[in-house]
Coordinates of N, CA and C and ligand atoms in Angstrom, one line a residue:
X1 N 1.5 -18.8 -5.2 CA 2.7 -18.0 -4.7 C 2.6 -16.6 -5.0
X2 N 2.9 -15.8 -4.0 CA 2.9 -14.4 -4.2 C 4.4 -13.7 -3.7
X3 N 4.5 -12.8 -4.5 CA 6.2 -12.3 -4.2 C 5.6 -10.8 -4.1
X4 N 6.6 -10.4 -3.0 CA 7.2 -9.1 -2.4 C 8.4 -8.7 -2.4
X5 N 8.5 -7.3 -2.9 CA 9.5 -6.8 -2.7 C 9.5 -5.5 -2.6
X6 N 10.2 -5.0 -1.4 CA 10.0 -3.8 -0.5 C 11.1 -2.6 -1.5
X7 N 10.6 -1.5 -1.5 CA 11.3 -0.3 -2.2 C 11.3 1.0 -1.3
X8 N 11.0 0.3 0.1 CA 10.9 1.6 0.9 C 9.6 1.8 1.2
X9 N 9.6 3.1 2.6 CA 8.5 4.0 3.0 C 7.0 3.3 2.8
X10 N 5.9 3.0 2.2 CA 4.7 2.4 2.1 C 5.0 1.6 0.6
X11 N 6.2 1.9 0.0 CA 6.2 1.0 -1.2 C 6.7 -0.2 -1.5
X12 N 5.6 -1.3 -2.0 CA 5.7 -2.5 -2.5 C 6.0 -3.1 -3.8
X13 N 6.4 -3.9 -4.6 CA 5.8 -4.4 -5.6 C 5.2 -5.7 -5.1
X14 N 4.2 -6.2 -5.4 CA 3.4 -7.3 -5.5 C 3.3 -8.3 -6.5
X15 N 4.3 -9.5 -6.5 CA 3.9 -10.1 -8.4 C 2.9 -11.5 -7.7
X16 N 1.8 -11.5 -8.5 CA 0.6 -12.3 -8.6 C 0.6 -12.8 -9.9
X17 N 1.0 -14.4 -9.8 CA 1.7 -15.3 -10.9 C 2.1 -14.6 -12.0
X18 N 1.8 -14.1 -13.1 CA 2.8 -13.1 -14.3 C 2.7 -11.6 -13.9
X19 N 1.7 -11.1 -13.1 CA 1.6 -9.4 -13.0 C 2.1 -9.2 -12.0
X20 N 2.6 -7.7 -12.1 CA 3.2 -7.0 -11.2 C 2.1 -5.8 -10.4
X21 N 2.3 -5.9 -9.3 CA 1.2 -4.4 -9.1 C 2.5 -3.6 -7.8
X22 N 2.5 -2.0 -8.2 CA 3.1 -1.5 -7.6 C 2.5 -0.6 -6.8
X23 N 2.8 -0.7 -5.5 CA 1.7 0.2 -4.5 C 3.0 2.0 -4.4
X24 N 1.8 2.4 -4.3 CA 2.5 3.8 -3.7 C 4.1 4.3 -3.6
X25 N 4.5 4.3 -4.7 CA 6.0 4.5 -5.3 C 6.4 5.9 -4.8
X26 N 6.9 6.2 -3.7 CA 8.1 7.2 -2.9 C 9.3 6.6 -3.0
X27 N 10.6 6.4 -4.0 CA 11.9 6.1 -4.2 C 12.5 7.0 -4.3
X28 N 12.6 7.5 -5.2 CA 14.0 8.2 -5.6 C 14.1 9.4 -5.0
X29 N 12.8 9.9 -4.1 CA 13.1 11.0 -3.2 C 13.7 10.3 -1.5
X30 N 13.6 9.2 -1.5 CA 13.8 8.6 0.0 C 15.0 7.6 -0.4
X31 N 15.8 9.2 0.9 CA 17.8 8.8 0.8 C 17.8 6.7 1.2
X32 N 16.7 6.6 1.8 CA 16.8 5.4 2.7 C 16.8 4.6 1.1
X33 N 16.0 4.5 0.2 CA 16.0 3.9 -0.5 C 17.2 4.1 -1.8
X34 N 18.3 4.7 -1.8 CA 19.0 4.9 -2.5 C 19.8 3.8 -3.5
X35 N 19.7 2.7 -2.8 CA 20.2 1.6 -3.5 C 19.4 1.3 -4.6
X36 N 18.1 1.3 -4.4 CA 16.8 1.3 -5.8 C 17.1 1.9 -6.7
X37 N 16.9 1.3 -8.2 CA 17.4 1.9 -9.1 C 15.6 1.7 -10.0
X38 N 15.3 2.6 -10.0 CA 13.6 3.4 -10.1 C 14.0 3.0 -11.5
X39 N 14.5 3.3 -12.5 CA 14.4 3.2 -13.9 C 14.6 1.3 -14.2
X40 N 14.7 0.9 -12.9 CA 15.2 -0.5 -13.7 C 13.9 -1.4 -12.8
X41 N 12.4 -0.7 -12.2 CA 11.5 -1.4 -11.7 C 10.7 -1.4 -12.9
X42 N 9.8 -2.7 -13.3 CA 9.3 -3.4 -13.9 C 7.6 -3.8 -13.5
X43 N 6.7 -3.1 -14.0 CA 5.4 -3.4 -13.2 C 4.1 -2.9 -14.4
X44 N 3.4 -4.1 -14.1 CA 1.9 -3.8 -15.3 C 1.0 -2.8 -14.4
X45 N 0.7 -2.3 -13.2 CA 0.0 -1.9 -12.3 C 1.0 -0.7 -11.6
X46 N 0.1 0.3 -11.4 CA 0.2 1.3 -10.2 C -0.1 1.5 -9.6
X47 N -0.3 1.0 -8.0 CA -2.1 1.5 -7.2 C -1.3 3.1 -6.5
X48 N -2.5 3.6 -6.0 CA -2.0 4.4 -5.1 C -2.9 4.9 -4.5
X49 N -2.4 5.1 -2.9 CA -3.9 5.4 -1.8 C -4.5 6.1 -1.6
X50 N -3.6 7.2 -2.1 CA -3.6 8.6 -1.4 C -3.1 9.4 -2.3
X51 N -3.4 11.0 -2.1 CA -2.0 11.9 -3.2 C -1.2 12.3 -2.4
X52 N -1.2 12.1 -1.1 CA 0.7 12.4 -0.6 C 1.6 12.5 -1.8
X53 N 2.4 13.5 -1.3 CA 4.1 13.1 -2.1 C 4.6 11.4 -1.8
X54 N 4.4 11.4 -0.4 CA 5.2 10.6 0.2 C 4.4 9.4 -0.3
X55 N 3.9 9.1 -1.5 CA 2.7 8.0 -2.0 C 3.0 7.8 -3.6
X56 N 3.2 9.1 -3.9 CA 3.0 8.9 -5.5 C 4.7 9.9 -6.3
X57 N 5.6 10.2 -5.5 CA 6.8 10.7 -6.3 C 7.5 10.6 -7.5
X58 N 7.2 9.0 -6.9 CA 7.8 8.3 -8.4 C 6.5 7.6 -9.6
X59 N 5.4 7.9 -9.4 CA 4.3 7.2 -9.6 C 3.9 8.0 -11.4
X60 N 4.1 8.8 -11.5 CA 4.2 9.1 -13.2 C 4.8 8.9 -14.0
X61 N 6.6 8.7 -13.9 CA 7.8 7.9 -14.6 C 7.6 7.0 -14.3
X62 N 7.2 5.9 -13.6 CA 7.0 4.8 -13.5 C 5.9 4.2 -14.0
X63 N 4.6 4.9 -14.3 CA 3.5 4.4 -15.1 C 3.6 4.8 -16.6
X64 N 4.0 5.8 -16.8 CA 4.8 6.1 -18.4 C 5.7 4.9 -18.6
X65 N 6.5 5.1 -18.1 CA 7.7 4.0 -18.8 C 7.9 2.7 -19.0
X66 N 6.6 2.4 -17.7 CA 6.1 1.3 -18.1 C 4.8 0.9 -18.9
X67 N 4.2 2.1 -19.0 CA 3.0 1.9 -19.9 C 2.2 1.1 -19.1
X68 N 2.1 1.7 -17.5 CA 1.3 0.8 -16.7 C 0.2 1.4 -16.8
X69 N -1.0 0.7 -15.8 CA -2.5 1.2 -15.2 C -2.2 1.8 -14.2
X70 N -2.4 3.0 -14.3 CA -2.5 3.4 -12.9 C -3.9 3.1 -12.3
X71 N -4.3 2.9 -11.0 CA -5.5 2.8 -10.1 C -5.6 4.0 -9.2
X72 N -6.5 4.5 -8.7 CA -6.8 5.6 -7.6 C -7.9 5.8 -7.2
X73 N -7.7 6.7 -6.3 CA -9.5 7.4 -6.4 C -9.5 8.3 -7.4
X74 N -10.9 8.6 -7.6 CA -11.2 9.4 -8.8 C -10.0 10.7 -8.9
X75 N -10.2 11.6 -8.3 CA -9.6 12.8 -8.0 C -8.0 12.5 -8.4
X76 N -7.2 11.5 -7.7 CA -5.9 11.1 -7.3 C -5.5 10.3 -9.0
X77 N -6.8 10.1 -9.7 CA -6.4 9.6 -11.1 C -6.7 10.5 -11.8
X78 N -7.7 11.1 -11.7 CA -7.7 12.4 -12.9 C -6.2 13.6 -12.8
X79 N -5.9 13.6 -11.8 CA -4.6 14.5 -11.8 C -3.5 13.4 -12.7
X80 N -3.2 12.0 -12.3 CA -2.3 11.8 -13.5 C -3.0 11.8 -14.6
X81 N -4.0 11.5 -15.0 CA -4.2 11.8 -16.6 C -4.1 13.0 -17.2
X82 N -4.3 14.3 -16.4 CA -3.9 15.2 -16.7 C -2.4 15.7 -17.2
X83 N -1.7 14.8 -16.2 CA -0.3 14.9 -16.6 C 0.2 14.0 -17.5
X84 N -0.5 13.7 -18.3 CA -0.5 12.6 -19.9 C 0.0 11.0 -19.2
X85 N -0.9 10.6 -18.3 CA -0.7 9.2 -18.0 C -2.4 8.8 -18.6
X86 N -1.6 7.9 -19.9 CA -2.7 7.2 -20.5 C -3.8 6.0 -20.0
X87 N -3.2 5.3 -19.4 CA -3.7 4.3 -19.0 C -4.5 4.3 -17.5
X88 N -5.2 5.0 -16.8 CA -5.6 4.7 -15.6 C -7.1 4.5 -15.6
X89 N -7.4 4.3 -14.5 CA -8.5 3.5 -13.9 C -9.0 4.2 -12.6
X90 N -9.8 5.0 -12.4 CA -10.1 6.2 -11.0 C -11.3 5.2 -10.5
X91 N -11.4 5.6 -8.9 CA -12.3 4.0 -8.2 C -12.8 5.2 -7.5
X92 N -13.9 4.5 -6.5 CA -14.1 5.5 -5.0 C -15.1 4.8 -4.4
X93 N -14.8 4.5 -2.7 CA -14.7 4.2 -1.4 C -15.8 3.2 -1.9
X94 N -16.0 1.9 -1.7 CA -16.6 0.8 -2.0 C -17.0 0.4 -3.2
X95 N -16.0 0.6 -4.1 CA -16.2 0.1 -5.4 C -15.5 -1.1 -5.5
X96 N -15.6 -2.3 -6.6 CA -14.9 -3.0 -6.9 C -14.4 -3.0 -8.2
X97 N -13.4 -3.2 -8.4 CA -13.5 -3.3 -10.2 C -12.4 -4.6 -10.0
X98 N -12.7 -5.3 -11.4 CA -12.3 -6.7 -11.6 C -10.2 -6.5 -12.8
X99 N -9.9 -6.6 -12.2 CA -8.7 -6.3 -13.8 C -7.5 -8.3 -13.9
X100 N -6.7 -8.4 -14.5 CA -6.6 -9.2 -15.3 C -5.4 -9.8 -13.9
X101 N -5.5 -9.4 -12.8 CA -4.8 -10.3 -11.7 C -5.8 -10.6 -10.6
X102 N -6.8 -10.0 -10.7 CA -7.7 -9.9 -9.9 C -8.8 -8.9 -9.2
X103 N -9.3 -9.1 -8.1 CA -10.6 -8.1 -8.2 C -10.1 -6.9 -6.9
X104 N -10.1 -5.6 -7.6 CA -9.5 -4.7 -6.0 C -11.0 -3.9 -5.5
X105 N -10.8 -3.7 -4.5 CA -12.0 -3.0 -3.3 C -11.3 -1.9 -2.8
X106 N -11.7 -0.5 -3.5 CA -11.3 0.8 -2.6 C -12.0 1.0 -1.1
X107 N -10.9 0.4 -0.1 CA -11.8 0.7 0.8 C -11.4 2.2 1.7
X108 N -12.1 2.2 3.1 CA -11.6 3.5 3.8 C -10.6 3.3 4.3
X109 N -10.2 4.5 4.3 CA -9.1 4.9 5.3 C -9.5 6.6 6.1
X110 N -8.8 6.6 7.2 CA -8.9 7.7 7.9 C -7.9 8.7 8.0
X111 N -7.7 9.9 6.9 CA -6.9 10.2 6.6 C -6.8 11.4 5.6
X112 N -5.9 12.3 5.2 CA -6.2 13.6 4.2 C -5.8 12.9 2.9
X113 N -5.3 13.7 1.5 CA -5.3 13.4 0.1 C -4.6 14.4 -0.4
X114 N -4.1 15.5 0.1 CA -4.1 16.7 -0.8 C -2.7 16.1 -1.7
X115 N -2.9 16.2 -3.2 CA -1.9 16.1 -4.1 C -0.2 17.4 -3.7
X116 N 0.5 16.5 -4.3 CA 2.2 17.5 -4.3 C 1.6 19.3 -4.4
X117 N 1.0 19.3 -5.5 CA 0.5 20.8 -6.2 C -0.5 21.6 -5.5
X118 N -0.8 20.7 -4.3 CA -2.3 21.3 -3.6 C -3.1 21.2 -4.2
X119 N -3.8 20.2 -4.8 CA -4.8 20.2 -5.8 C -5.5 19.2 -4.6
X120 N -7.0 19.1 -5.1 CA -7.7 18.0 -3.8 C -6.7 16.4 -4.5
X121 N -6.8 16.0 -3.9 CA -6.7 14.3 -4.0 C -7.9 13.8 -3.3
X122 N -8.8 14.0 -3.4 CA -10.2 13.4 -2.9 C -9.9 12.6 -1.5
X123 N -10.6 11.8 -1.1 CA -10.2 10.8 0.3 C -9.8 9.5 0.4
X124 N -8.5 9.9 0.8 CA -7.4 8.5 1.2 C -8.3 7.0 1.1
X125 N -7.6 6.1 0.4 CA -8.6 4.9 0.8 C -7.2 3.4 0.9
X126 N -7.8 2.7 0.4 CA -6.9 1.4 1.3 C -7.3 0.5 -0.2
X127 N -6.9 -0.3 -0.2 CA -7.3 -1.7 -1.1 C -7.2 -2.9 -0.6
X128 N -8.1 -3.6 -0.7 CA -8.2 -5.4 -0.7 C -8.1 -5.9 -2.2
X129 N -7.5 -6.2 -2.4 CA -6.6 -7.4 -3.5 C -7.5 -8.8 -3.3
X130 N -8.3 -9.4 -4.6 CA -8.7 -10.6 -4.4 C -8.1 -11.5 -5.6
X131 N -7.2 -12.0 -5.5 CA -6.8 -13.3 -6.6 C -7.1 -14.4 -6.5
X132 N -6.6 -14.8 -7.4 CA -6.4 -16.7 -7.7 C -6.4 -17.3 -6.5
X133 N -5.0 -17.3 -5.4 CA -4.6 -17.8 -4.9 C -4.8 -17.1 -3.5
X134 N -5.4 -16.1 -3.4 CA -6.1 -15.7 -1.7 C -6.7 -13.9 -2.0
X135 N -6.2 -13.5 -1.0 CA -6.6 -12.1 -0.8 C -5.4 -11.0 0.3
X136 N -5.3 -10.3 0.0 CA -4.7 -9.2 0.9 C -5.3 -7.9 1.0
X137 N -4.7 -7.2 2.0 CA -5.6 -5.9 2.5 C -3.7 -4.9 2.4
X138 N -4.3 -3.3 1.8 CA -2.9 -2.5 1.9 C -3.7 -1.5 2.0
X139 N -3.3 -0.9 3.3 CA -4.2 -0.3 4.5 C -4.0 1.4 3.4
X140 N -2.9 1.4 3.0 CA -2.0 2.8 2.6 C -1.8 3.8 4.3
X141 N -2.3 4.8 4.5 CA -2.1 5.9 5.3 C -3.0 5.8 6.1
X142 N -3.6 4.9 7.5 CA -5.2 5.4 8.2 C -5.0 5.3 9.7
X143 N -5.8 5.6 10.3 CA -5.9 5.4 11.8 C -6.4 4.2 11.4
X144 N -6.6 3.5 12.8 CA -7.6 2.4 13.0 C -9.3 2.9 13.1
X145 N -9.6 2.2 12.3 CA -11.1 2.4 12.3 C -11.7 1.2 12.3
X146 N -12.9 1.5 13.2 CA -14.1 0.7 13.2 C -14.3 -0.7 12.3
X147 N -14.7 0.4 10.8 CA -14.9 -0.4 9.8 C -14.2 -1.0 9.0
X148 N -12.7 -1.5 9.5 CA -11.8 -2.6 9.3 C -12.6 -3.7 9.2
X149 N -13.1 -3.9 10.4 CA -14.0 -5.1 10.9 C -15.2 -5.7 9.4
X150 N -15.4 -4.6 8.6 CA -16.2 -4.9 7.7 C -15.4 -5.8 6.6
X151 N -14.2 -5.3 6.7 CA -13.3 -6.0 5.6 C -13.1 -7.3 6.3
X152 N -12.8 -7.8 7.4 CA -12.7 -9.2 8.4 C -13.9 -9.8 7.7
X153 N -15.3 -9.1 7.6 CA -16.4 -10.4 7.7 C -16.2 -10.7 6.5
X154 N -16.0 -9.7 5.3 CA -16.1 -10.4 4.0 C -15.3 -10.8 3.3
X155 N -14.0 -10.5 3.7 CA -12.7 -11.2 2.8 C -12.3 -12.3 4.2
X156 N -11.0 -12.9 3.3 CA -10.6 -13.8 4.2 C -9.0 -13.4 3.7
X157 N -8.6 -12.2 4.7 CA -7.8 -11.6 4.4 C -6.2 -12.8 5.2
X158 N -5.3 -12.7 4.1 CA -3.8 -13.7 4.5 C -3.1 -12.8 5.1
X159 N -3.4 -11.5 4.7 CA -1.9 -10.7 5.2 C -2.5 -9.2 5.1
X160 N -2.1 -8.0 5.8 CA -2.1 -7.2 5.5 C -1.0 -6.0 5.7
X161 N -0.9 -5.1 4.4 CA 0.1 -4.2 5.0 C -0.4 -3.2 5.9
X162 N 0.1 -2.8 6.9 CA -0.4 -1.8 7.9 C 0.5 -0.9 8.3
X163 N 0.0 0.5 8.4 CA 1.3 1.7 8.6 C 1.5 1.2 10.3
X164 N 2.9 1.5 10.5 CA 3.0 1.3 12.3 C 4.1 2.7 12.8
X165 N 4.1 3.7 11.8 CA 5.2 4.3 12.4 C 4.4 5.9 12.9
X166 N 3.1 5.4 13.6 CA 2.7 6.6 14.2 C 2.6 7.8 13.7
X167 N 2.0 8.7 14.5 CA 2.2 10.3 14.6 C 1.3 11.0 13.2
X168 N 1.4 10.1 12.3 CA 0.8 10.3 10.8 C -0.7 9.2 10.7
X169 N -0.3 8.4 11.8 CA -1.1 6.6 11.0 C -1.3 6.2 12.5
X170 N -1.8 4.8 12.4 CA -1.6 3.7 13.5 C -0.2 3.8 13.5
X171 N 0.3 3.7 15.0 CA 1.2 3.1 15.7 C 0.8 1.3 15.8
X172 N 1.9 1.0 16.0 CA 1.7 -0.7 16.5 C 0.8 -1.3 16.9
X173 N 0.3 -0.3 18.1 CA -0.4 -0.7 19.1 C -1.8 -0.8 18.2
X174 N -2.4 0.7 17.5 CA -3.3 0.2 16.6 C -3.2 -1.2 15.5
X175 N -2.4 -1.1 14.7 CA -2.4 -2.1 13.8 C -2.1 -3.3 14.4
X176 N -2.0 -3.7 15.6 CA -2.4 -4.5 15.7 C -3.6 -5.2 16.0
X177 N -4.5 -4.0 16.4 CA -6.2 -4.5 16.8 C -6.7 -3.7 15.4
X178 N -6.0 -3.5 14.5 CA -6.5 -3.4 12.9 C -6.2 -5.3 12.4
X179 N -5.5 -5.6 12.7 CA -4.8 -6.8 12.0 C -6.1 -7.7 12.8
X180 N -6.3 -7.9 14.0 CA -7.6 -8.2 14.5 C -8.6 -8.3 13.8
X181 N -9.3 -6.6 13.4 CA -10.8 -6.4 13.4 C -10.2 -7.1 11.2
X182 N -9.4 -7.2 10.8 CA -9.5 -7.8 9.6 C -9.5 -8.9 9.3
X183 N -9.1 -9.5 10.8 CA -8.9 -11.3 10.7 C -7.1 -11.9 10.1
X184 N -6.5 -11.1 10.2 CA -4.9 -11.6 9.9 C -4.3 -11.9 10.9
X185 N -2.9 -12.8 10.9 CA -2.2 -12.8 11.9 C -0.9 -12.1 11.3
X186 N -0.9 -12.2 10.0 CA 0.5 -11.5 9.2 C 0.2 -10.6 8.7
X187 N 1.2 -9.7 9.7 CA 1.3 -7.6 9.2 C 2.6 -7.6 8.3
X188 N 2.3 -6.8 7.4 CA 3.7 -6.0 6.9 C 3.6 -4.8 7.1
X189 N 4.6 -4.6 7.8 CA 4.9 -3.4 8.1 C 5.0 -1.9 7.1
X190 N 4.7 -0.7 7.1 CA 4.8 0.3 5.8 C 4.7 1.3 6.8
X191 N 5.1 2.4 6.5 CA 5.3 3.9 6.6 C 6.0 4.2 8.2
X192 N 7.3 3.5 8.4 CA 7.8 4.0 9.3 C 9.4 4.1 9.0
X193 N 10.0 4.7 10.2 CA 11.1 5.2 9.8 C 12.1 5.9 8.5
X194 N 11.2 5.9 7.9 CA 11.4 6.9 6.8 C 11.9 8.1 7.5
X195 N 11.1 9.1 8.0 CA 11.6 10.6 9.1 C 11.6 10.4 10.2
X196 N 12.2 11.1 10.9 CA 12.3 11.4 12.2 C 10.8 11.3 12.5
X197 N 9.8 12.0 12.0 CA 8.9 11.3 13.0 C 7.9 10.4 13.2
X198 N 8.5 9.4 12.3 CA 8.1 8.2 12.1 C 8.6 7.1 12.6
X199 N 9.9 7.4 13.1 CA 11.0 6.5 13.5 C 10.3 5.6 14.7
X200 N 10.6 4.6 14.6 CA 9.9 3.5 16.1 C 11.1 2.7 16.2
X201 N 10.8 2.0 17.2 CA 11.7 0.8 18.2 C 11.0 -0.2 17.3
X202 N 11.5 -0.6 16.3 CA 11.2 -2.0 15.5 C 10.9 -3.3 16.3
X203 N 12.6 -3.3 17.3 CA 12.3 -4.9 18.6 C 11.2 -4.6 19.0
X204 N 11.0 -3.4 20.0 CA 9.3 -3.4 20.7 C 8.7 -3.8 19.9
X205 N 8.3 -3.2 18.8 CA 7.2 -3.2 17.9 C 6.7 -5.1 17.4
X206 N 8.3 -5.6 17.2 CA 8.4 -6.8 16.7 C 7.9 -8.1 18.5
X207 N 8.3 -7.1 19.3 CA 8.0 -7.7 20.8 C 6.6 -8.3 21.1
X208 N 5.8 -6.5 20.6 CA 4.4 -6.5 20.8 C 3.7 -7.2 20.1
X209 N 4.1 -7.4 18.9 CA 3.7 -8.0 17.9 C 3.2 -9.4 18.5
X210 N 5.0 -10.0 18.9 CA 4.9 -11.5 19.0 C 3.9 -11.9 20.3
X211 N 3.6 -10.9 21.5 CA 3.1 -11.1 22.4 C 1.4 -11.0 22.1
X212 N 1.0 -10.4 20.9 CA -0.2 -10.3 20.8 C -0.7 -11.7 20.1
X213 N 0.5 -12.6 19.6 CA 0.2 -13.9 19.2 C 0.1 -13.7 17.6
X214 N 0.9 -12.7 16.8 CA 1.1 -12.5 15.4 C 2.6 -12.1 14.8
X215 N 2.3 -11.9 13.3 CA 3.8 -12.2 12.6 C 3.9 -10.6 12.1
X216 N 4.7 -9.6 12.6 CA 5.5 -8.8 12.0 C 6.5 -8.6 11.0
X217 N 6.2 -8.7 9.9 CA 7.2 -8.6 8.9 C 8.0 -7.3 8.0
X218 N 9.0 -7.3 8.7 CA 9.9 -6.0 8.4 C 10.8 -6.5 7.3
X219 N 10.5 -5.9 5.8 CA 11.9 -6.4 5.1 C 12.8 -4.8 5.0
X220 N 14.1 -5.5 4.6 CA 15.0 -4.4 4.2 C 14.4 -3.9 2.7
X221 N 15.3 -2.7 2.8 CA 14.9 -2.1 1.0 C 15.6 -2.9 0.1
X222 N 14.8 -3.0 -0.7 CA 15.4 -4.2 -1.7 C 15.3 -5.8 -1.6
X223 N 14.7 -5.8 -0.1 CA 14.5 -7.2 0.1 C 12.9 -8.1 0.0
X224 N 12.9 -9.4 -0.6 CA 11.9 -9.4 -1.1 C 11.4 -11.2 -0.5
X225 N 10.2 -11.5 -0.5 CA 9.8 -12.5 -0.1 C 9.1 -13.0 -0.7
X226 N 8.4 -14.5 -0.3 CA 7.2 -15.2 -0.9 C 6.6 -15.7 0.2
X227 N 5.5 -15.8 -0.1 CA 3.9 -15.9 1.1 C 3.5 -16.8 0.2
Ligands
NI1 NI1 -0.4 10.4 3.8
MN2 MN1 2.2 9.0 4.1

């Protein structure tokens, strides 16, 4: 059993039987997520895709205070350890490294990196999650690309999160022939409606979804599930 629970904009927590892994923490700047109370989240893990703001805001108080791992690409981890986060772990674009919930794969994404400060954040990447009990894909920030399909032959991916709120990422229409070339039928949805110009028609989205013969999964902030 795997538990979700949505914090907003591209952020998850993930708990995989006793660990927590937290993807790309934007809260306390995103009014949408206002009900979140950021000092009272709980997580052994940090990943994060990209150095967007809109990725990592809350991503240093929250790996301090929890004395988590942060994960990244190289570049997107040396900048927190610079800002005295002790514990991380810097990866890049087909690496795997093995840690105590399971095995993650930096994969690609199509997309920029530049850190809050303009500092490089090296190049945006994605993760595949391999545990116990299956595998997942968290696309972070990408167009649809090609070499999704590489992740299809060799994982046997249950679910993936995929951006659908356009203009920045795949729109629907991509993530869905992303959710395709990976082999999923179950999308979670991440990085839309946050801004104005991310904002989508969720029913369509949820329409198209169901007509392509797959499962859209939209939770509220704060709301959380099991798969
Ligand atoms: Ni981004
Ligand atoms: Mn973003």
């Amino acid at each position: 059993m795997i538990e979700l629970t949505y914090y907003g904009h591209s952020s998850y927590l993930v708990k995989i039987n006793q660990k927590t892994i937290l993807f790309d923490p934007f809260i306390s700047p995103n009014p949408k997520a206002s009900n979140i109370d950021v000092d009272a989240i709980k997580t052994d893990y940090v990943l994060i895709s990209h150095g967007h703001e809109d990725h990592v805001a809350d991503a240093e108080s929250i790996t301090k205070s929890n004395n988590a791992m942060l994960v990244s690409n190289f570049e997107v981890a040396e900048w927190f350890a610079e800002k005295g986060v002790e514990k991380y772990h810097p990866m890049n674009h087909g690496g795997s490294k093995e840690f105590d919930f399971g095995t993650v794969k930096y994969v690609h994404a199509v997309h920029s990196s530049t850190l809050p400060d303009g500092s490089s954040g090296g190049v945006a990447g994605g993760f595949v999650i391999q545990h116990e009990q299956g595998c997942f894909y968290y696309a972070g920030d990408t167009a649809l690309s090609y070499d999704m399909k590489l992740i299809g032959e060799e994982f046997k991916i249950d679910f993936a999160f995929l951006p659908i709120g356009d203009n920045f990422t795949m729109g629907i229409k991509d993530a869905l022939k992303a959710a395709d070339f990976v082999r999923t039928k179950k999308i979670i949805g991440i990085h839309y409606d946050t801004f104005p110009y991310i904002e989508i028609d969720t029913e369509a989205a949820k329409k198209a979804t169901e007509e392509a013969g797959k499962d859209l999964i939209l939770l509220n902030i704060g709301e959380s599930i099991r798969l």
